[in-house]
Amino acid sequence: MSSVASDDAQMYPKHVPSADANNEEAPHLWFHELITPYDAYHHGVRSFLCAKQTPYQSMAIVDTGVYGKALFLDGKIQTAVKDEAYYHEPLVHAPALAHGAPKSFLVLGGADGGAVREALRWRSTEQVTLVDIDGEVIESCQEYLPEIHRGALQDPRVELAVQDAAEFISNNSSTRKYDVVICDLTDPMENSPSLGLFTREFFESLLPLLSSSSSRVSLQAGPASLIENPTLFPRICATLRSVFAYVRPYQIYAPTYGSPLGMALASSEPIEFPQPHVIDDKFRNDISGDMFILDGHSLHGHFGVPRYVSTAIENESRIFTKRETANAFGHGTLL
Ligand code: SPD
């Protein structure tokens, strides 16, 4: 089946930093993103494409120079053109591969369209529902970040709901079924629209929407370097374990996040992956276009989390609930 998204997969951006950007003078404006109370990542601003306060969050889309155009929400970088594949490929293809032949995807969050784009690359995909609370972020990403969405939201297989994810789930729990559910959310910080979506109650609410025991859920789960935040990733995994029989943590490294980011897969049946050469064949046969980050070996590598991290995850028993929500640190300001 031909589609806007699969055709555009051929135009995958190359990871070649702009020579111009490297020779430019230092920018005068910076996003100052606190990673811990003592550590910050400064993202230089070459130019502003758009900046506004929406009803839910502050948003800016800026040219960051070497990493290209990037989306910031509440001052924290969400995705950048040059390294977004380090995030979107593992977030989408790990659960899809663990399912085997997904026909339906539910993407919660993901206003930039990168996760939807990757879901559409599976030849088995018949339907993708994107649910994001913030229509203004979706519209701005459509206008200013075509390199990320690559027309994915115009694909006839895609349905868009501008709605709170919890409300969408509760309104559709008896009518909709999905093979893969992807939580492509902002960090669960105080006052973040995503805070309630990292709780046991929310994970439980997903169960009726899963099409079968082969369904898989994936999510970004906070810093995997437990030095920055020793409890967030382990507690999100423990919260998933309180709902799903099988949970597998993994990690990615996208340079603009400053440190490794945890992800997790959850399912009611064991989550296994074939041998690397089998994955390579499957990617070649079942997915349109070339992968940038993933092949069989790198996919397995993502699941090799450091020993102290996997030990902390195994030993964690505290969970997040509506009454006791997550505690992601961090905020950004413009300097
Ligand atoms: N700490 C950064 C986590 C970013 C999560 N959201 C990314 C959205 C990309 N579609």
Short mmCIF file of C-alpha atoms and ligand atoms in Angstrom, two decimals:
data_model
loop_
_atom_site.label_atom_id
_atom_site.label_comp_id
_atom_site.label_asym_id
_atom_site.label_seq_id
_atom_site.Cartn_x
_atom_site.Cartn_y
_atom_site.Cartn_z
CA MET A 1 0.00 0.00 0.00
CA SER A 2 1.40 3.39 -0.94
CA SER A 3 1.03 6.28 1.48
CA VAL A 4 2.44 9.69 2.18
CA ALA A 5 4.33 8.38 5.18
CA SER A 6 5.88 5.33 3.54
CA ASP A 7 6.95 7.31 0.46
CA ASP A 8 8.54 9.93 2.65
CA ALA A 9 10.46 7.29 4.57
CA GLN A 10 12.93 7.42 1.67
CA MET A 11 13.78 11.01 2.67
CA TYR A 12 15.19 10.04 6.02
CA PRO A 13 17.28 12.94 7.37
CA LYS A 14 20.94 12.14 7.53
CA HIS A 15 22.80 12.66 10.78
CA VAL A 16 25.29 15.09 9.35
CA PRO A 17 25.66 18.16 11.52
CA SER A 18 25.43 21.39 9.59
CA ALA A 19 28.93 22.67 8.92
CA ASP A 20 27.54 26.20 9.04
CA ALA A 21 26.20 25.70 12.53
CA ASN A 22 29.59 24.51 13.78
CA ASN A 23 31.27 27.63 12.44
CA GLU A 24 28.74 30.11 13.72
CA GLU A 25 29.23 32.38 16.69
CA ALA A 26 27.66 31.22 19.93
CA PRO A 27 23.96 32.01 20.06
CA HIS A 28 22.64 34.87 22.14
CA LEU A 29 19.57 32.98 23.35
CA TRP A 30 19.57 29.66 25.19
CA PHE A 31 17.06 27.21 26.60
CA HIS A 32 18.41 26.38 30.05
CA GLU A 33 17.01 22.94 30.87
CA LEU A 34 17.67 21.74 34.40
CA ILE A 35 18.32 17.98 34.40
CA THR A 36 19.04 17.91 38.15
CA PRO A 37 19.16 20.84 40.59
CA TYR A 38 22.90 20.97 39.82
CA ASP A 39 23.06 20.08 36.12
CA ALA A 40 21.69 21.82 33.09
CA TYR A 41 21.64 21.26 29.35
CA HIS A 42 21.81 24.49 27.37
CA HIS A 43 20.27 24.34 23.91
CA GLY A 44 21.30 27.30 21.78
CA VAL A 45 18.57 29.04 19.81
CA ARG A 46 19.48 30.01 16.27
CA SER A 47 15.98 31.28 15.48
CA PHE A 48 12.41 31.04 16.79
CA LEU A 49 9.81 29.58 14.49
CA CYS A 50 6.94 29.73 16.93
CA ALA A 51 6.37 30.29 20.63
CA LYS A 52 3.12 30.40 22.57
CA GLN A 53 1.33 29.53 25.76
CA THR A 54 -1.41 26.97 25.06
CA PRO A 55 -4.12 26.12 27.61
CA TYR A 56 -1.93 23.19 28.74
CA GLN A 57 1.72 24.16 28.42
CA SER A 58 4.23 26.58 26.99
CA MET A 59 5.45 25.61 23.56
CA ALA A 60 8.35 26.70 21.39
CA ILE A 61 9.65 25.39 18.09
CA VAL A 62 13.14 26.67 17.44
CA ASP A 63 16.12 26.05 15.21
CA THR A 64 18.76 24.69 17.60
CA GLY A 65 21.62 24.67 15.07
CA VAL A 66 23.44 21.34 14.96
CA TYR A 67 20.44 19.27 16.06
CA GLY A 68 18.08 21.14 13.77
CA LYS A 69 14.56 22.26 14.55
CA ALA A 70 13.23 21.14 17.90
CA LEU A 71 10.02 21.18 19.93
CA PHE A 72 10.17 22.42 23.54
CA LEU A 73 7.26 22.03 25.96
CA ASP A 74 7.43 23.86 29.26
CA GLY A 75 11.06 24.62 28.41
CA LYS A 76 12.05 20.94 28.07
CA ILE A 77 13.21 19.54 24.77
CA GLN A 78 10.84 16.92 23.37
CA THR A 79 12.21 16.08 19.98
CA ALA A 80 14.76 17.41 17.49
CA VAL A 81 14.95 16.72 13.78
CA LYS A 82 18.49 15.31 13.81
CA ASP A 83 18.11 12.84 16.68
CA GLU A 84 14.37 12.07 16.91
CA ALA A 85 14.88 8.63 15.38
CA TYR A 86 16.90 7.56 18.44
CA TYR A 87 13.61 7.96 20.36
CA HIS A 88 10.81 7.18 17.91
CA GLU A 89 12.22 4.00 16.34
CA PRO A 90 12.69 2.08 19.63
CA LEU A 91 9.46 3.48 21.12
CA VAL A 92 7.39 2.20 18.18
CA HIS A 93 9.22 -0.76 16.66
CA ALA A 94 10.05 -2.60 19.89
CA PRO A 95 6.36 -3.16 20.78
CA ALA A 96 5.37 -3.68 17.15
CA LEU A 97 8.07 -6.30 16.65
CA ALA A 98 7.16 -8.01 19.92
CA HIS A 99 3.58 -8.22 18.62
CA GLY A 100 4.68 -9.54 15.24
CA ALA A 101 2.17 -8.13 12.78
CA PRO A 102 0.32 -5.15 14.29
CA LYS A 103 -2.74 -3.91 12.46
CA SER A 104 -3.82 -1.20 14.89
CA PHE A 105 -1.87 1.35 16.94
CA LEU A 106 -3.02 3.80 19.59
CA VAL A 107 -0.55 6.65 20.13
CA LEU A 108 -1.17 8.71 23.28
CA GLY A 109 0.61 12.07 23.19
CA GLY A 110 3.00 12.30 20.28
CA ALA A 111 1.68 15.59 18.86
CA ASP A 112 4.76 15.92 16.66
CA GLY A 113 3.64 12.91 14.58
CA GLY A 114 6.97 11.03 14.75
CA ALA A 115 5.49 7.95 16.45
CA VAL A 116 2.54 7.83 14.03
CA ARG A 117 4.97 8.06 11.12
CA GLU A 118 6.90 5.03 12.38
CA ALA A 119 3.69 3.02 13.05
CA LEU A 120 2.58 3.60 9.45
CA ARG A 121 5.76 1.99 8.15
CA TRP A 122 4.54 -1.49 9.17
CA ARG A 123 2.96 -3.04 6.08
CA SER A 124 0.44 -4.72 8.39
CA THR A 125 -0.83 -1.37 9.73
CA GLU A 126 -4.48 -0.72 8.94
CA GLN A 127 -5.28 1.93 11.50
CA VAL A 128 -3.49 4.40 13.78
CA THR A 129 -5.30 6.58 16.33
CA LEU A 130 -3.42 9.60 17.64
CA VAL A 131 -4.78 11.13 20.83
CA ASP A 132 -3.19 14.34 22.11
CA ILE A 133 -4.70 16.88 24.46
CA ASP A 134 -3.09 19.89 22.85
CA GLY A 135 -4.43 20.83 19.41
CA GLU A 136 -2.20 23.91 19.25
CA VAL A 137 0.94 21.79 19.59
CA ILE A 138 -0.33 19.44 16.87
CA GLU A 139 -1.05 22.36 14.53
CA SER A 140 2.33 24.01 15.13
CA CYS A 141 4.20 20.74 14.60
CA GLN A 142 2.25 20.22 11.37
CA GLU A 143 3.39 23.64 10.18
CA TYR A 144 6.97 23.79 11.42
CA LEU A 145 8.19 20.20 11.81
CA PRO A 146 7.38 18.43 8.50
CA GLU A 147 10.77 16.69 8.74
CA ILE A 148 9.39 14.80 11.75
CA HIS A 149 5.77 14.01 10.85
CA ARG A 150 6.48 13.66 7.09
CA GLY A 151 2.81 13.91 6.26
CA ALA A 152 1.84 11.04 8.55
CA LEU A 153 -1.30 12.70 9.91
CA GLN A 154 -2.70 13.01 6.38
CA ASP A 155 -2.43 9.27 5.79
CA PRO A 156 -5.94 7.80 5.36
CA ARG A 157 -5.19 5.16 7.98
CA VAL A 158 -4.77 7.85 10.66
CA GLU A 159 -7.50 9.16 12.92
CA LEU A 160 -6.81 12.15 15.15
CA ALA A 161 -8.52 12.86 18.47
CA VAL A 162 -7.67 16.14 20.20
CA GLN A 163 -8.62 14.98 23.65
CA ASP A 164 -7.29 14.07 27.06
CA ALA A 165 -5.96 10.50 26.78
CA ALA A 166 -7.71 9.35 29.97
CA GLU A 167 -11.02 10.68 28.67
CA PHE A 168 -10.51 9.01 25.27
CA ILE A 169 -9.74 5.69 26.96
CA SER A 170 -12.78 5.86 29.21
CA ASN A 171 -15.12 6.87 26.34
CA ASN A 172 -13.88 4.10 24.05
CA SER A 173 -13.16 1.19 26.37
CA SER A 174 -16.00 -0.96 25.05
CA THR A 175 -15.68 -0.14 21.36
CA ARG A 176 -12.01 0.08 20.38
CA LYS A 177 -9.23 -2.51 20.30
CA TYR A 178 -5.53 -2.04 19.55
CA ASP A 179 -2.59 -4.35 18.94
CA VAL A 180 -0.06 -1.77 20.10
CA VAL A 181 -0.50 1.15 22.51
CA ILE A 182 2.28 3.74 22.64
CA CYS A 183 2.48 6.34 25.40
CA ASP A 184 4.58 9.09 23.78
CA LEU A 185 4.27 11.48 26.68
CA THR A 186 6.01 14.43 28.28
CA ASP A 187 7.82 13.76 31.54
CA PRO A 188 5.43 13.33 34.50
CA MET A 189 6.26 16.60 36.25
CA GLU A 190 4.03 18.40 38.67
CA ASN A 191 1.31 20.24 36.68
CA SER A 192 2.19 18.34 33.49
CA PRO A 193 -0.83 17.17 31.45
CA SER A 194 0.79 13.71 31.41
CA LEU A 195 1.06 13.30 35.20
CA GLY A 196 -2.06 11.10 35.59
CA LEU A 197 -1.00 8.88 32.68
CA PHE A 198 1.84 7.27 34.66
CA THR A 199 -0.44 5.73 37.31
CA ARG A 200 -1.77 2.26 38.05
CA GLU A 201 -5.32 3.49 37.43
CA PHE A 202 -4.41 4.71 33.96
CA PHE A 203 -2.54 1.53 33.03
CA GLU A 204 -5.55 -0.52 34.22
CA SER A 205 -7.83 1.57 32.02
CA LEU A 206 -5.82 0.48 28.96
CA LEU A 207 -6.60 -3.22 29.45
CA PRO A 208 -10.06 -3.25 27.80
CA LEU A 209 -8.59 -1.60 24.71
CA LEU A 210 -6.00 -4.30 24.09
CA SER A 211 -7.09 -6.54 21.24
CA SER A 212 -5.57 -9.79 22.56
CA SER A 213 -2.88 -11.23 24.82
CA SER A 214 -0.42 -10.44 21.98
CA SER A 215 -1.03 -6.71 22.43
CA ARG A 216 1.91 -4.68 23.66
CA VAL A 217 2.19 -1.33 25.43
CA SER A 218 5.29 0.88 25.25
CA LEU A 219 6.14 4.10 27.00
CA GLN A 220 8.94 6.49 27.78
CA ALA A 221 9.68 6.05 31.46
CA GLY A 222 12.06 8.76 32.65
CA PRO A 223 15.83 8.94 32.98
CA ALA A 224 17.59 5.57 32.85
CA SER A 225 20.63 7.04 34.53
CA LEU A 226 19.43 6.51 38.07
CA ILE A 227 21.97 9.05 39.26
CA GLU A 228 19.69 11.82 38.02
CA ASN A 229 16.49 10.36 39.40
CA PRO A 230 16.96 7.10 41.35
CA THR A 231 13.29 6.19 41.63
CA LEU A 232 11.26 7.36 38.63
CA PHE A 233 12.14 4.63 36.09
CA PRO A 234 12.02 1.80 38.69
CA ARG A 235 8.68 3.00 40.05
CA ILE A 236 7.12 3.36 36.61
CA CYS A 237 8.19 -0.25 35.90
CA ALA A 238 6.77 -1.39 39.27
CA THR A 239 3.51 0.43 38.45
CA LEU A 240 3.33 -1.41 35.11
CA ARG A 241 4.03 -4.74 36.91
CA SER A 242 1.06 -4.07 39.18
CA VAL A 243 -1.17 -4.25 36.08
CA PHE A 244 0.66 -6.36 33.46
CA ALA A 245 2.10 -9.83 34.00
CA TYR A 246 5.20 -9.08 31.92
CA VAL A 247 7.27 -5.88 31.81
CA ARG A 248 10.59 -5.40 30.04
CA PRO A 249 12.59 -2.20 30.65
CA TYR A 250 14.89 -0.87 27.97
CA GLN A 251 16.79 2.33 27.30
CA ILE A 252 17.65 4.67 24.49
CA TYR A 253 20.11 7.49 24.09
CA ALA A 254 19.03 10.58 22.18
CA PRO A 255 21.78 13.20 22.50
CA THR A 256 19.46 16.16 23.00
CA TYR A 257 18.01 14.59 26.17
CA GLY A 258 21.46 14.76 27.75
CA SER A 259 21.39 11.30 29.31
CA PRO A 260 19.89 7.84 28.60
CA LEU A 261 16.10 7.63 28.68
CA GLY A 262 14.23 4.62 30.06
CA MET A 263 11.44 2.92 28.14
CA ALA A 264 9.33 -0.09 29.00
CA LEU A 265 7.23 -2.72 27.25
CA ALA A 266 4.27 -4.32 29.00
CA SER A 267 2.00 -7.21 28.09
CA SER A 268 -0.08 -9.99 29.54
CA GLU A 269 2.14 -12.58 27.85
CA PRO A 270 5.94 -13.02 27.76
CA ILE A 271 7.72 -10.44 25.59
CA GLU A 272 10.35 -12.14 23.45
CA PHE A 273 12.39 -11.11 20.43
CA PRO A 274 13.78 -13.32 17.70
CA GLN A 275 17.50 -13.65 16.95
CA PRO A 276 19.10 -10.53 15.39
CA HIS A 277 19.27 -11.94 11.84
CA VAL A 278 15.56 -12.83 12.00
CA ILE A 279 14.76 -9.28 13.11
CA ASP A 280 16.82 -7.90 10.22
CA ASP A 281 14.80 -10.02 7.76
CA LYS A 282 11.54 -8.97 9.36
CA PHE A 283 12.42 -5.27 9.24
CA ARG A 284 13.34 -5.68 5.55
CA ASN A 285 10.15 -7.53 4.67
CA ASP A 286 7.52 -6.04 6.98
CA ILE A 287 8.51 -2.36 7.20
CA SER A 288 8.79 0.21 4.41
CA GLY A 289 11.95 2.31 4.10
CA ASP A 290 15.22 1.95 5.97
CA MET A 291 15.73 2.03 9.70
CA PHE A 292 18.12 4.66 10.94
CA ILE A 293 18.76 3.36 14.47
CA LEU A 294 17.48 -0.17 14.69
CA ASP A 295 18.68 -3.48 13.39
CA GLY A 296 18.55 -6.86 15.09
CA HIS A 297 21.65 -6.32 17.22
CA SER A 298 20.85 -2.74 18.24
CA LEU A 299 17.30 -3.73 19.20
CA HIS A 300 18.62 -6.42 21.54
CA GLY A 301 21.21 -3.91 22.79
CA HIS A 302 18.49 -1.50 23.92
CA PHE A 303 17.28 -4.18 26.34
CA GLY A 304 20.72 -4.60 27.91
CA VAL A 305 20.16 -2.03 30.67
CA PRO A 306 23.05 -1.61 33.12
CA ARG A 307 23.07 -4.03 36.02
CA TYR A 308 22.47 -1.45 38.74
CA VAL A 309 19.47 -0.16 36.80
CA SER A 310 17.89 -3.61 36.25
CA THR A 311 18.55 -4.47 39.92
CA ALA A 312 16.87 -1.26 41.08
CA ILE A 313 13.89 -2.00 38.81
CA GLU A 314 13.58 -5.60 40.08
CA ASN A 315 13.79 -4.47 43.71
CA GLU A 316 11.30 -1.62 43.42
CA SER A 317 7.83 -2.27 44.79
CA ARG A 318 6.41 1.23 45.24
CA ILE A 319 3.95 2.24 42.57
CA PHE A 320 2.38 5.46 41.31
CA THR A 321 -1.33 5.99 41.80
CA LYS A 322 -3.70 8.93 41.39
CA ARG A 323 -3.09 9.69 45.05
CA GLU A 324 0.66 9.31 44.83
CA THR A 325 1.80 10.51 41.43
CA ALA A 326 5.22 10.49 39.79
CA ASN A 327 7.95 12.94 40.58
CA ALA A 328 9.91 13.84 37.46
CA PHE A 329 12.36 16.65 38.05
CA GLY A 330 13.14 19.41 35.67
CA HIS A 331 12.09 22.58 34.03
CA GLY A 332 13.44 24.89 31.44
CA THR A 333 13.77 28.61 31.08
CA LEU A 334 14.94 30.90 28.32
CA LEU A 335 18.14 32.77 29.09
N1 SPD B 1 12.83 14.05 28.87
C1 SPD B 1 12.37 14.02 27.53
C2 SPD B 1 11.31 13.03 27.27
C3 SPD B 1 10.63 13.30 25.98
C4 SPD B 1 9.32 12.66 25.86
N2 SPD B 1 8.49 13.10 24.78
C5 SPD B 1 9.01 13.07 23.49
C6 SPD B 1 7.97 13.31 22.45
C7 SPD B 1 8.48 12.93 21.11
N3 SPD B 1 7.46 12.51 20.23
#
